[in-house]
Coordinates of C-alpha atoms in Angstrom, one line a residue:
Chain A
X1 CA -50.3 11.1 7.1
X2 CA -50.4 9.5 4.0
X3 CA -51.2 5.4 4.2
X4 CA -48.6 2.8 3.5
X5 CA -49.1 1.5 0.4
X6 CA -48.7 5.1 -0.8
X7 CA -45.3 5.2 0.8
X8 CA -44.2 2.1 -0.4
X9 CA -45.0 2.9 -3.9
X10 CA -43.3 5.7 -3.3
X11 CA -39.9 3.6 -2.6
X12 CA -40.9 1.4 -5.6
X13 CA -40.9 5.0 -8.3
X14 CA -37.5 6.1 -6.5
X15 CA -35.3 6.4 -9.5
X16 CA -32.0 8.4 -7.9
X17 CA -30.2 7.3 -4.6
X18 CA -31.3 10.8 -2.7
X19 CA -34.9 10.2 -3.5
X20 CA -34.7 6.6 -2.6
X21 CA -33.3 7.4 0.9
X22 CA -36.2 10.0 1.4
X23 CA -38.9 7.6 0.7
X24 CA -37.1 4.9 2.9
X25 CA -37.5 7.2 5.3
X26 CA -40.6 8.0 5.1
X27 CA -41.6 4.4 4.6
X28 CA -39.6 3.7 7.9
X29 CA -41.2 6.3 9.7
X30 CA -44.7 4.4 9.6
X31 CA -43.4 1.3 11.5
X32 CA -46.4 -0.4 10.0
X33 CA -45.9 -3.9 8.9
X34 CA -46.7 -3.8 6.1
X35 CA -44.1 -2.2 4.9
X36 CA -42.0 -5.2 5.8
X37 CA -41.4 -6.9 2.4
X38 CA -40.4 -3.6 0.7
X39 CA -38.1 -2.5 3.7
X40 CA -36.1 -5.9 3.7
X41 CA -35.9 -5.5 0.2
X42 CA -34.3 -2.6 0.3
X43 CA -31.4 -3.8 1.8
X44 CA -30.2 -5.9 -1.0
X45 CA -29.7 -2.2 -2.8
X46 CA -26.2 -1.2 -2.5
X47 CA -27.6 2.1 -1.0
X48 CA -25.6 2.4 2.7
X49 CA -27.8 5.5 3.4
X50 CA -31.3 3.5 2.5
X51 CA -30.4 0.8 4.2
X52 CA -29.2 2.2 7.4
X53 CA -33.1 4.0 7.3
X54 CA -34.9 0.3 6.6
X55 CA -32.6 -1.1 9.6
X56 CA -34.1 1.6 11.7
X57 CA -37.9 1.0 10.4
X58 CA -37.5 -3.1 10.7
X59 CA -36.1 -3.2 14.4
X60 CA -38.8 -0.4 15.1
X61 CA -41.2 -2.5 13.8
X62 CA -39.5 -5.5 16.2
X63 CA -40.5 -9.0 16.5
X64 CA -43.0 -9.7 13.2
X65 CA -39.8 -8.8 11.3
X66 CA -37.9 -12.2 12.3
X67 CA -39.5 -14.5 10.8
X68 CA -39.8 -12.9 7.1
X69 CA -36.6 -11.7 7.3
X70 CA -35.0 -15.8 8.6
X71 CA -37.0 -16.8 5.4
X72 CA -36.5 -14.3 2.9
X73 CA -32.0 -13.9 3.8
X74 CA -30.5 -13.2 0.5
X75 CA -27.4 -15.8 1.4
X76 CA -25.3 -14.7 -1.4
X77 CA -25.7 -10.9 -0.8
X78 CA -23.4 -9.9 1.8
X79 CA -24.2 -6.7 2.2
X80 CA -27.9 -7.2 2.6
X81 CA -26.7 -10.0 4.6
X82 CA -24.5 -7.5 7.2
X83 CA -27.9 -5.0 7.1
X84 CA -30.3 -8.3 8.1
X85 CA -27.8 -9.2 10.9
X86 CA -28.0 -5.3 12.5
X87 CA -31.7 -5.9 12.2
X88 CA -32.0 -8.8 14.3
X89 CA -29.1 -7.6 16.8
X90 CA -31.3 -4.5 17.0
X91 CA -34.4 -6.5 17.4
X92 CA -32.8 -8.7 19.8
X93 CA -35.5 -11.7 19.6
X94 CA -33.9 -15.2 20.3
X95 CA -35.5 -17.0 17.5
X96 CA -32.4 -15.4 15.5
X97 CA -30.3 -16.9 17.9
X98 CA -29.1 -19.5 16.1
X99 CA -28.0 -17.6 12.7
X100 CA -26.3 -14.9 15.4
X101 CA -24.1 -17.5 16.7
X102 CA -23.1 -19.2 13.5
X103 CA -22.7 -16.0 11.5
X104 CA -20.5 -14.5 14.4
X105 CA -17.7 -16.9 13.8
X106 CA -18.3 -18.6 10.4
X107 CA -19.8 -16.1 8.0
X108 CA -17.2 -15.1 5.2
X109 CA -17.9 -11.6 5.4
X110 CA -16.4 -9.4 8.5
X111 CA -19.5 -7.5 8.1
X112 CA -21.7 -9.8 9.0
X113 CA -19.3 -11.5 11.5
X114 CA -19.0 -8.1 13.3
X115 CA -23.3 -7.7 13.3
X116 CA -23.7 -10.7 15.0
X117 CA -21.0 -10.6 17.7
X118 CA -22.4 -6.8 19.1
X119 CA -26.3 -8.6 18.7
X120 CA -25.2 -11.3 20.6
X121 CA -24.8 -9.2 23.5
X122 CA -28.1 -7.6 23.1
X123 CA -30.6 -11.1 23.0
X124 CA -33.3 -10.3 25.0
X125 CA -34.0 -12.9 27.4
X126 CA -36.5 -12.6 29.1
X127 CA -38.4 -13.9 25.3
X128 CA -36.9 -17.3 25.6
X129 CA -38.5 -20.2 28.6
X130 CA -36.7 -20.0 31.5
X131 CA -35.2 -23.7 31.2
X132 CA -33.4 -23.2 28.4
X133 CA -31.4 -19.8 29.2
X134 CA -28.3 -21.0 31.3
X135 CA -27.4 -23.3 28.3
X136 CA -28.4 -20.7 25.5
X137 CA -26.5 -17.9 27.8
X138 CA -23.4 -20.2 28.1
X139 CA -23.0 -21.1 23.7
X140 CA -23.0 -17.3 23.6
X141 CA -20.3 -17.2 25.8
X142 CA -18.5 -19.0 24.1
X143 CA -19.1 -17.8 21.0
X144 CA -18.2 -14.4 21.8
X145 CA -14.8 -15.6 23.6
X146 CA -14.0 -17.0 20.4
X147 CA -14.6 -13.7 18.2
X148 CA -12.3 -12.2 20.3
X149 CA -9.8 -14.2 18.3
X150 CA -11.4 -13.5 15.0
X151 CA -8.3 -11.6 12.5
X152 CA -9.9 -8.8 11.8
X153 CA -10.2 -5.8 14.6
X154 CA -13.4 -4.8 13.6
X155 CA -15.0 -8.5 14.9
X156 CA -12.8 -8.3 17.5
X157 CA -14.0 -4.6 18.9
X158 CA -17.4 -6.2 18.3
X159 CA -16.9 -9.2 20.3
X160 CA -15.9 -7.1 23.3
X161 CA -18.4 -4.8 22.8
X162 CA -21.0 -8.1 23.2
X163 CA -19.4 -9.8 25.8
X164 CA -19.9 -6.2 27.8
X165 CA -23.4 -6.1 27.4
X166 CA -23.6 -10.4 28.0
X167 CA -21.5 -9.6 31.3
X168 CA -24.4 -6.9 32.6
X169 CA -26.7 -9.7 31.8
X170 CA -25.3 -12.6 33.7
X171 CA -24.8 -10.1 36.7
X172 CA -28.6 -11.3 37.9
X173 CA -28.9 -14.6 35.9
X174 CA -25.7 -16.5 36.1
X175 CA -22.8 -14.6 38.0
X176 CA -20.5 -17.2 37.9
X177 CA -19.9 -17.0 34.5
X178 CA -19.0 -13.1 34.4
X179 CA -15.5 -14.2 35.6
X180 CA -14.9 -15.7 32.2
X181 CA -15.8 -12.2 31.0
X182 CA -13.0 -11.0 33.1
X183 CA -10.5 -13.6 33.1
X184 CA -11.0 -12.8 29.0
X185 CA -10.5 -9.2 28.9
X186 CA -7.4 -9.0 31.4
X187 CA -5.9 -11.8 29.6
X188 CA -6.3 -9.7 26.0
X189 CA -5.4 -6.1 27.5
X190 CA -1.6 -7.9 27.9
X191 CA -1.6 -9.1 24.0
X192 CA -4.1 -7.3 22.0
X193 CA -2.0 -5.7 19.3
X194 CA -4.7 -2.8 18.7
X195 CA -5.0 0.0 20.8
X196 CA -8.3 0.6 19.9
X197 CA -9.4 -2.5 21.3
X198 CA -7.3 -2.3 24.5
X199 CA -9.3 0.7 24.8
X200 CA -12.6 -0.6 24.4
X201 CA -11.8 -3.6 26.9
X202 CA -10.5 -0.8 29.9
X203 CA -13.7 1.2 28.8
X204 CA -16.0 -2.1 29.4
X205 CA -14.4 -3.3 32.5
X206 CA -15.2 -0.2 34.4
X207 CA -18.8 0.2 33.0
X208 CA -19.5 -2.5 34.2
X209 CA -17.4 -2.9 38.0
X210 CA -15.7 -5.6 36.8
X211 CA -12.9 -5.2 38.9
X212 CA -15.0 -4.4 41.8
X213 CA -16.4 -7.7 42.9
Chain B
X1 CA -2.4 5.7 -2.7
X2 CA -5.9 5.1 -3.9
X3 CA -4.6 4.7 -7.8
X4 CA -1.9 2.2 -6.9
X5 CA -4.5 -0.1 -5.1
X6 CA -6.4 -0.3 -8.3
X7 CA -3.5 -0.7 -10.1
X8 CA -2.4 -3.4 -8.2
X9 CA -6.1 -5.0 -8.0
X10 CA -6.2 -5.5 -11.9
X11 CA -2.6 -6.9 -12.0
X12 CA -3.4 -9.9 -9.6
X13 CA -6.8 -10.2 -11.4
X14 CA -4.5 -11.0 -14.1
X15 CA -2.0 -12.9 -13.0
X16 CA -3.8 -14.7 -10.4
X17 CA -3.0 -18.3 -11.3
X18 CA 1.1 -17.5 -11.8
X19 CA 2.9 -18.5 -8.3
X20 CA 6.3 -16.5 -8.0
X21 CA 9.0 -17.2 -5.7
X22 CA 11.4 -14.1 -4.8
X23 CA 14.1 -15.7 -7.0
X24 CA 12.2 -16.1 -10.3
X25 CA 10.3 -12.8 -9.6
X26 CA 13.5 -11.4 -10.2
X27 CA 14.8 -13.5 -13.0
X28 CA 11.8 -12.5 -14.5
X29 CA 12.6 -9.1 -13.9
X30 CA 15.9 -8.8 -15.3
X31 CA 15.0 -10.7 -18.5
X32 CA 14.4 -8.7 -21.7
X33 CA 12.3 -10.9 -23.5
X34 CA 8.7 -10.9 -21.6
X35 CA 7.6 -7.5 -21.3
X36 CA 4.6 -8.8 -19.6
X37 CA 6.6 -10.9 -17.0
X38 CA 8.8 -8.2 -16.2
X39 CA 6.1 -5.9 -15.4
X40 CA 4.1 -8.4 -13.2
X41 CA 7.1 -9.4 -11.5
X42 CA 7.9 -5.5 -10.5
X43 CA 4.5 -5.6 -8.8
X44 CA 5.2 -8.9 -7.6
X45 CA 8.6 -7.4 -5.8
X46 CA 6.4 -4.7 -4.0
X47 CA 3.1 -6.7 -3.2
X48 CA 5.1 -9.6 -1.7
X49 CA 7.7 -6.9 0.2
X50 CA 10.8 -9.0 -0.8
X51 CA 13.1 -6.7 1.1
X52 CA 16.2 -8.6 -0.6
X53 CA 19.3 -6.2 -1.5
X54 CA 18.8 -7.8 -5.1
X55 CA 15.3 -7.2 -5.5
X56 CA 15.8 -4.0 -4.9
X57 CA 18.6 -3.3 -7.3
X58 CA 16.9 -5.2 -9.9
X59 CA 13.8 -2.7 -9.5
X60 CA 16.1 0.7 -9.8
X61 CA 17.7 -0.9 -12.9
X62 CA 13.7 -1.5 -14.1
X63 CA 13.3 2.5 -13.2
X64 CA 16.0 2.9 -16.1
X65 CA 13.4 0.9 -18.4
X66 CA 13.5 1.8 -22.1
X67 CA 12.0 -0.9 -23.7
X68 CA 8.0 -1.2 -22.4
X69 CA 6.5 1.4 -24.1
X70 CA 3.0 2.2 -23.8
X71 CA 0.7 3.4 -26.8
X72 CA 0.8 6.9 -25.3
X73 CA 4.5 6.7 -24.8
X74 CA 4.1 5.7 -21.4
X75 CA 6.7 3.9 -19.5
X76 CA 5.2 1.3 -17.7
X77 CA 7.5 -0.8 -16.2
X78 CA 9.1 2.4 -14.7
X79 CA 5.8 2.8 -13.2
X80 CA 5.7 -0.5 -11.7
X81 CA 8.6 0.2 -9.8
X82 CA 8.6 2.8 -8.5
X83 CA 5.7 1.6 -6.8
X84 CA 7.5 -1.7 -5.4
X85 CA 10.4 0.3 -4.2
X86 CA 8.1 2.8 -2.0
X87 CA 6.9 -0.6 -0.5
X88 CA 10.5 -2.0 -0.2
X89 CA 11.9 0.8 2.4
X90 CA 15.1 0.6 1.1
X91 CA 16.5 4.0 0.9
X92 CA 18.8 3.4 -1.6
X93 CA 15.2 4.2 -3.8
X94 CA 15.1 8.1 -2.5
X95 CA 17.5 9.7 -5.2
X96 CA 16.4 7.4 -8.3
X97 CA 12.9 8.4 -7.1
X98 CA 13.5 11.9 -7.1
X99 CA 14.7 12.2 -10.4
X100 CA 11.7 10.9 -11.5
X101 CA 9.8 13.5 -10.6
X102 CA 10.7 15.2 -13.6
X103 CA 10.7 12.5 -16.1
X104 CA 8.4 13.3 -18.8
X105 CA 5.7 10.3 -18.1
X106 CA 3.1 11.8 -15.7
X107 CA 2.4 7.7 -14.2
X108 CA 5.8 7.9 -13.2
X109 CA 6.1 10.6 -11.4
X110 CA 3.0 9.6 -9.6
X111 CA 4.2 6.6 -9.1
X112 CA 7.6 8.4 -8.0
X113 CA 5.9 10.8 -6.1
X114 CA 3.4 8.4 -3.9
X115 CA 6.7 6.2 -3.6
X116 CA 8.7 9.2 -1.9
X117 CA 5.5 9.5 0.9
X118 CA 6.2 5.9 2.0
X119 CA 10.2 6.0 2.3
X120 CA 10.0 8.5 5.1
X121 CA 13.0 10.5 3.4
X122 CA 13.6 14.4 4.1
X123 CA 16.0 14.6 1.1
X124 CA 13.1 14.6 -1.4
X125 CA 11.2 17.5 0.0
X126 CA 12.5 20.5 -2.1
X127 CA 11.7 18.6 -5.4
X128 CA 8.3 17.4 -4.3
X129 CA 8.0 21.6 -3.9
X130 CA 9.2 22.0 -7.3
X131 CA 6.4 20.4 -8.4
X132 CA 3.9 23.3 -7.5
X133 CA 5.5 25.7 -9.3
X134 CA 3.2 28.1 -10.3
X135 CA 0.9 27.8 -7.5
X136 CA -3.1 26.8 -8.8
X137 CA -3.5 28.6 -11.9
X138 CA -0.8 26.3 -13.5
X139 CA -2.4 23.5 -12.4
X140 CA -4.5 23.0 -15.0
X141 CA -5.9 19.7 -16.9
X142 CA -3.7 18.8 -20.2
X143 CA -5.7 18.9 -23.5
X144 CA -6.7 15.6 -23.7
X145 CA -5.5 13.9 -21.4
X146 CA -7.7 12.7 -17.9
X147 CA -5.3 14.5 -15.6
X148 CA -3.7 17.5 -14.8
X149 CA -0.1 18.9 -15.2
X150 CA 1.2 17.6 -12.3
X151 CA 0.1 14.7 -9.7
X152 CA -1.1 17.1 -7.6
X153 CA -3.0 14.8 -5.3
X154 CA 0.3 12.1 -4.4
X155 CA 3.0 15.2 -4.4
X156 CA 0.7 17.1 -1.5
X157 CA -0.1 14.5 -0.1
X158 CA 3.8 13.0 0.2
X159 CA 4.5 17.0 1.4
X160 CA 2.2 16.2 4.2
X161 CA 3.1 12.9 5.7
X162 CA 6.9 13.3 5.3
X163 CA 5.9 16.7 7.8
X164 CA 7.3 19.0 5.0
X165 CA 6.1 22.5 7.4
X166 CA 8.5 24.3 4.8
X167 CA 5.7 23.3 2.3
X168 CA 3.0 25.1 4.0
X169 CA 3.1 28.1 2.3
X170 CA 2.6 26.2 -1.3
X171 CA 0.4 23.8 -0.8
X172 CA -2.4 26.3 1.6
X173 CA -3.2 27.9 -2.2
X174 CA -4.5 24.1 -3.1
X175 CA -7.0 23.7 -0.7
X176 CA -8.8 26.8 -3.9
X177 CA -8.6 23.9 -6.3
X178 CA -11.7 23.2 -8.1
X179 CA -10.6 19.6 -8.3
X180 CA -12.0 18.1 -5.2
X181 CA -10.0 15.4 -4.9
X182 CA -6.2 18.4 -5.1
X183 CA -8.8 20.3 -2.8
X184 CA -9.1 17.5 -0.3
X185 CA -5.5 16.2 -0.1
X186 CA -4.3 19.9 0.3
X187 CA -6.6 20.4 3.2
X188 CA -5.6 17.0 4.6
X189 CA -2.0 18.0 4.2
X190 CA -2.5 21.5 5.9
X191 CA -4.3 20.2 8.6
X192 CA -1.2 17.3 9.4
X193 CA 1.2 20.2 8.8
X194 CA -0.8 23.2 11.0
X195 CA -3.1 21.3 13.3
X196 CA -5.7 24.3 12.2
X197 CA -9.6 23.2 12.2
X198 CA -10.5 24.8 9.5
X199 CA -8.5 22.6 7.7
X200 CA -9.9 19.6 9.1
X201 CA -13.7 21.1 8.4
X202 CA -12.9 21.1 4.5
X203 CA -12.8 17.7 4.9
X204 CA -15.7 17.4 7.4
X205 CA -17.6 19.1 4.8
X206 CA -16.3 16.6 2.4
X207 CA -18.6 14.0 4.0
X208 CA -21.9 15.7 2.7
X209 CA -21.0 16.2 -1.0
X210 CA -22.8 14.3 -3.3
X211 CA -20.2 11.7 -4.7
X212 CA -19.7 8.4 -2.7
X213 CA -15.8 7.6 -4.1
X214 CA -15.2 11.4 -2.5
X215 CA -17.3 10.8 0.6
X216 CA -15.5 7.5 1.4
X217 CA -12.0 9.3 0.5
X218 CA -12.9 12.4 3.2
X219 CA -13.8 9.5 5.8
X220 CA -10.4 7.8 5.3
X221 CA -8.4 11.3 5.1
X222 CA -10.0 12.3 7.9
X223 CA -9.4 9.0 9.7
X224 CA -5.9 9.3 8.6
X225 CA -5.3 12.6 10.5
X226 CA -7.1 11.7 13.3
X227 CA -9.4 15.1 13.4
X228 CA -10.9 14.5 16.2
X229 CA -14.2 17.0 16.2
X230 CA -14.7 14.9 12.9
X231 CA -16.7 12.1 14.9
X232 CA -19.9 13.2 14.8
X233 CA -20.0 13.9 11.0
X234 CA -18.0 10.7 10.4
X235 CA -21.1 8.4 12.3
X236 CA -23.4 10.4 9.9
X237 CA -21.9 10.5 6.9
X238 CA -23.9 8.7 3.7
X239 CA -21.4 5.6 3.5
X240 CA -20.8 1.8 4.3
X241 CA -20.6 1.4 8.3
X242 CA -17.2 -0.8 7.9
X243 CA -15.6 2.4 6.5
X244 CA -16.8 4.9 9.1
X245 CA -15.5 2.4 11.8
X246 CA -11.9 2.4 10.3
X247 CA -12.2 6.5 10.5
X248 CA -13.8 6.7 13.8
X249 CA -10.8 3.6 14.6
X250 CA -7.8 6.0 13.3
X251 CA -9.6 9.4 15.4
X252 CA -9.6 6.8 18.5
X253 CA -5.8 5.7 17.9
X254 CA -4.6 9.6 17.6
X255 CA -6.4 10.6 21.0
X256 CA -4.9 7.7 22.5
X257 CA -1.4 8.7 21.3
X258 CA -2.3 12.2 23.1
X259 CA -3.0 11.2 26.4
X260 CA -2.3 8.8 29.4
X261 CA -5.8 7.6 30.6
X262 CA -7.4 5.3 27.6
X263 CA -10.7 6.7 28.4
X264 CA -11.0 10.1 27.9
X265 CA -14.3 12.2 27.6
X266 CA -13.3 12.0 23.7
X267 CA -12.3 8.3 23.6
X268 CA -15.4 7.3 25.1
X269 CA -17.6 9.6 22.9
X270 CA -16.0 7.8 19.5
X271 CA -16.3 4.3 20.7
X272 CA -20.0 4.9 21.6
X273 CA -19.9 6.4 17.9
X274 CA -18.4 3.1 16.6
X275 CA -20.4 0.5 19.0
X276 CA -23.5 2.5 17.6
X277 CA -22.6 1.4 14.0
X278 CA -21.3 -2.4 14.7

């Protein structure tokens, strides 16, 4: 196994797309973090096959990533933008919280927007003190009932796609608030002009029961 | 399709800061002064789908145009349109349109051609056929010029959306073509017209060729058809993840359309497929 610098040069000499997605790979494959800088760099390149591999090698290398990558967001590329929001959806640590809920309703790109409504539904909670989940739980709530309003389907699908995996969440922690969930998803089966979507709700409400109780 | 869009991308690029209403858009179009005007306005017409009776005759007198001439002897206020009145529905367009298929200005009878596809008109069919006279070996590129003989691409793809099975027999040879892009349309077309896979796998193994513009083209043809063994290779296809979603959206809708229970074995294997690549 060669070491990580080696790989990361290796990235760095890429000089065609296929060879750049086989050293991203490769790079990826280490999961060391050291390769951090050159992974999040990489999805600035307008490469969709390299940057899906560095969004597998960054949430496999998990928490470290969050802070560089909160520091070091390229605000005015939205495509590396879109690829740093799957990254901290994947990751799931709530110290990206805050970007995730602005970005799922405000950010320009539909990209992005649709990113950060699925992560939302992923946050893992268990990471954040105890006090301060019912509150946190309840913006992303909201925030996700309001995506479901967002004009384009994609950030729609998304947003009920979150609020699925927010509703198995609250099952132990806050119950009372999965009836929102529900009261949502019935109310959008009636007037959701896609059927996609009207798919995806029926799909949610029975993976998760929530009819049944 | 894909042409148009472009087309229409670098008009509004520029004309972006002239505001039209539906009444001088078509002042503008019947004047003879402003060659420039007139054309925008044609695309204006279209864009803006200003269904008006007038609007429309205005554009079929514009598909009579003799005076914007382009270097190459062009036509393209003609070309303008005929693109408006495919977006316009007004089937007074259909038999204009089909004699424009053999106008001399290739553009136009793209134009003509892509315009036909949209209007959802039977009548146009055994013209559209014409137009593969000859079978592949005809269809070769013109000396000097960037496209072939025909618009080989917008006439089989027209054949297959307007359901032409009477086609079936002349476009199949297409699907030989060494120009990917006739290649791909003519297996998209045979697969809408014969529901065979092995028309839908030309397009699967689309997804893997080496060109992005193709790879993104197979994703939407395929998403267009709804081929629904396609999913896999759609979530793993080299492309943008907002692209694969609209494909793996348009598979979703057509297995939806074919059964009664929304979640299906299928369904539920494309929307994990598209939650996978939110």
């Amino acid at each position: 196994m060669p070491d990580t610098q080696t790989l990361i040069d290796a990235v760095n000499k890429a000089d065609s797309a296929d060879l750049l997605l086989e050293t991203v790979e490769n790079l990826a494959e280490a999961a060391d973090i050291s390769a951090i800088p050159t992974l999040v760099e990489v999805l600035g390149f307008n490469n969709p096959g390299a940057a899906v591999a560095a969004v597998d090698g960054l949430i496999k290398i998990g928490e470290p990533v969050v802070p560089y990558l909160l520091s070091n967001l390229d605000g005015y590329n939205y495509g590396a933008r879109a690829w740093a929001t799957r990254v901290f959806a994947g990751i799931g640590d709530p110290s990206a919280l805050d970007l995730l809920l602005e970005a799922a309703v405000s950010d320009f790109s539909q990209s992005v927007r649709r990113s950060a409504a699925k992560g939302l539904g992923s946050i893992l909670w268990s990471k954040l003190p105890e006090t301060e989940i019912p509150t946190a739980q309840q913006k992303v709530l909201s925030t996700l009932l309001l995506a479901t309003e967002d004009g384009e389907w994609v950030v729609r699908y998304a947003a009920i796609v979150g609020l699925e995996s927010l509703a198995r969440t609250l099952r132990d922690s806050q119950p009372e608030l999965r009836s929102q969930i529900v009261a949502k998803f019935l109310e959008l089966s009636d007037r959701e002009p896609e059927a996609a979507i009207c798919a995806r709700i029926k799909y949610a409400i029975e993976n998760e029961q929530l009819l049944d109780n | 399709m894909r042409n148009e869009e472009v087309n229409a991308l670098k008009d509004t690029e520029i004309h972006e800061a002239e505001q039209l209403t539906e009444e001088t858009a078509i002042a503008n179009l019947k004047q003879k002064e402003d060659l420039g005007a007139r054309y925008y306005a044609a695309w204006w017409l279209g864009k803006f789908r200003i269904k008006n009776p007038a609007a429309v005759s205005t554009l079929l007198m514009a598909l009579e145009d003799e005076q914007d001439r382009a270097p190459d002897g062009g036509y393209p206020l003609r070309r303008n349109a005929a693109r408006a009145l495919g977006k316009l529905g007004d089937k007074r367009a259909v038999e204009p349109l089909t004699r424009c298929l053999e106008f001399p200005d290739y553009y136009v009878r793209e134009a003509a051609a892509q315009a036909l596809e949209m209007l959802d008109d039977h009548s146009c069919i055994a013209a559209l056929i014409k137009m593969l006279d000859g079978g592949i070996e005809s269809a070769t590129r013109v000396p000097g010029k960037p496209h072939l003989v025909e618009p080989y691409e917008a006439v089989i793809e027209a054949l297959g959306t307007l359901s032409a099975t009477e086609a079936v027999e002349y476009i199949e040879p297409f699907t030989q073509h060494p120009t990917e892009k006739v290649k791909y349309a003519a297996a998209r077309a045979m697969y809408q017209l014969t529901r065979e896979d092995k028309y839908g796998e030309i397009l699967i193994r689309a997804l893997e060729g080496d060109d992005l513009q193709l790879r993104r083209s197979a994703l939407m043809d395929l998403g267009a058809v709804g081929y629904i063994k396609a999913g896999k290779a759609i979530a793993n296809t080299l492309a943008e993840n907002s692209m694969k979603l609209i494909a793996l959206k348009g598979l979703l809708e057509t297995d939806l359309a074919n059964k009664n229970t929304a979640t299906s074995a299928e369904s539920i294997e494309i929307m994990d497929l598209m939650d996978a690549l939110l």
